């Protein structure tokens, strides 16, 4: 029997879709949308770029033929492109591709939810092709807003990215080195987001090399042998099992409630002024906990360490007449040496202790332990790395034991100071277990500071009580007034030190900070001369001759003046200026995060890059302004403040130019984790980086100068702190990438010669640098006479490893040195 002729009217429920540009009709919206793209003008027409050359194509099948004919690339056929589970395919059910999927989960069948195996070879070779094709289908949606508004009903297609697909991505922060991070998986990036300060990333292939969320502390590095012939640090020392909270020796723990009076704090807005009873838990004696920690430690068990365990088992140090055992005497002697190192080196970095009134005998042993731990890192003691690791093995159980046994310690400022110092050590240790423990307990530190009111949100940045005028002076002696002022100032300084630690964690891990800028203390730390006054009378005399802001200038006034380009208030300490730089750096970091989460990979908002460009420029100028006011240090403390601020300022210029820096980081992490094997993503990043550096050579040379200034500051005076190690490493990898990928065609003639690692203090040097940035020419750094000459990359890597060797006590330095060695080994 013959089939009847097709009658369009025989299916009244089917909708006929007509093109408003021509007379063609379609039965499916997808067909109509695809047809409408043919009416687009050439400037908005979708093209599919070839990953191996500059040609573009309008059809996927034509591109495939081109790849086979011109580049000998034959895309393999997948044995099975089935993405649903076997049961849903057999029963023709909708599969959400979870494990187990929803259909299998709600069914009563005993058959497991299983999927066909994934052909890894197929996935790797086709991933770049598929993503570039998907990216090309969305470019037209980010054209000029006026055209998009006029044609919204005409040229609207569904985005290939859906919010549900994001819920199944892995957390890149916890990936091992050999895993593939979804942040760098090549999802399409809109052109608006990829250009921060220039159009260098606006190429045909839309890949997202942004590195937000990348955690250096949790990044695995192959165990390679360093070419400099000696270990830089010891990141491989295993942490004792007692370091993790909750792994205290087993003992029946029964919470008991006791009446404990404590000053009113503000843990919740609804409990203002109420006294709460703190919970106490009976635990094993601290001596037993520390003995178990010493036995499980991998370091050398010396008599001095055993004596240190004995004296740290009590809340206060024993009196000299009570020290009869030889081990205890050796432990106290070791403790004194390490504390001397702490005050001579780290006190300048974080001046939180009032040395004129500080006494080792009156200081809690938990705080002494953390100070000694950092002192061991910076000391020249034999086996200082093992020593600091062993002492850290005492610190964590002490902090955990005291917090669990009596929650009132969370309101003790000495306890919070020890918690902050040990977390700083954990960041630089290079030990993943210590870092993760610090990451978990950061909330305890910040939450406790909030409970004490040292961190609290204010309706106005100007609203705060005068922290110095709040101390009563009537009826009290000058000595008591001085001690009370020092105690209050110490609390404020510990809050600021915790904020700076929080900023370091943000920089090292690319995670959002726990401290909000609105809850910072409204006043900065006082002048160093007041803080270091040796007596109450000297303090009072200095105070009477100084302006009010010498006791603590307003944060908002200093930061506001720096952003506006007006003179900042006088009588500010170097640390106070550095803290203002940290505030501005946090603002820049927050802007970058906002730009990232607005992209299609996250929430699909419109681009924020253009609107925030002027804000970034103003904040970077404010950093330059603050740094210029610190250019003439008069003490070692001022020099430390200048160096850290300088590294922060120049590093901010690098990471805000994320279209270049993020491609460099993508290459670094890929080569360090997977070696020099063929990687299409790395090859694409290299080509994009070469294009970015060549499209704006003046900007590239400016960034190279900023990276060189970080090296110059470190050469002049090296500050040994975890965050500074990372900034130094980042500057070197930028210089290495510049030397490797800067187009040689831009290296025109001899030009003017400049040395990038010289401090920019003199006018003559500034003029030479400005001319080099404008015209180019040979540039020297370290032992590399010309960074663009053949073989300069290897010399720069050697210089970087020698620099990191000077920071060998920090395990983090070894991790970065090994990454550089991977570059050298893989011929980068």
PDB file of N, CA and C in Angstrom, residues 77 184 476 488 561 747:
ATOM      1  N   UNK A  77      37.920   7.475  16.809  1.00  0.00           N
ATOM      2  CA  UNK A  77      36.505   7.187  17.039  1.00  0.00           C
ATOM      3  C   UNK A  77      36.364   6.485  18.366  1.00  0.00           C
ATOM      4  N   UNK A 184      41.249  24.553  35.035  1.00  0.00           N
ATOM      5  CA  UNK A 184      42.093  24.679  33.862  1.00  0.00           C
ATOM      6  C   UNK A 184      41.664  23.715  32.758  1.00  0.00           C
ATOM      7  N   UNK A 476      45.293  56.008  89.273  1.00  0.00           N
ATOM      8  CA  UNK A 476      46.243  54.942  88.982  1.00  0.00           C
ATOM      9  C   UNK A 476      47.613  55.552  88.760  1.00  0.00           C
ATOM     10  N   UNK A 488      46.409  46.568  76.118  1.00  0.00           N
ATOM     11  CA  UNK A 488      45.372  46.813  75.117  1.00  0.00           C
ATOM     12  C   UNK A 488      45.974  46.922  73.713  1.00  0.00           C
ATOM     13  N   UNK A 561      43.453  58.369  51.778  1.00  0.00           N
ATOM     14  CA  UNK A 561      44.420  59.342  51.263  1.00  0.00           C
ATOM     15  C   UNK A 561      45.314  58.723  50.198  1.00  0.00           C
ATOM     16  N   UNK A 747      62.857  42.207  20.243  1.00  0.00           N
ATOM     17  CA  UNK A 747      64.163  42.543  20.820  1.00  0.00           C
ATOM     18  C   UNK A 747      64.966  43.292  19.758  1.00  0.00           C
TER      19      UNK A 747
END
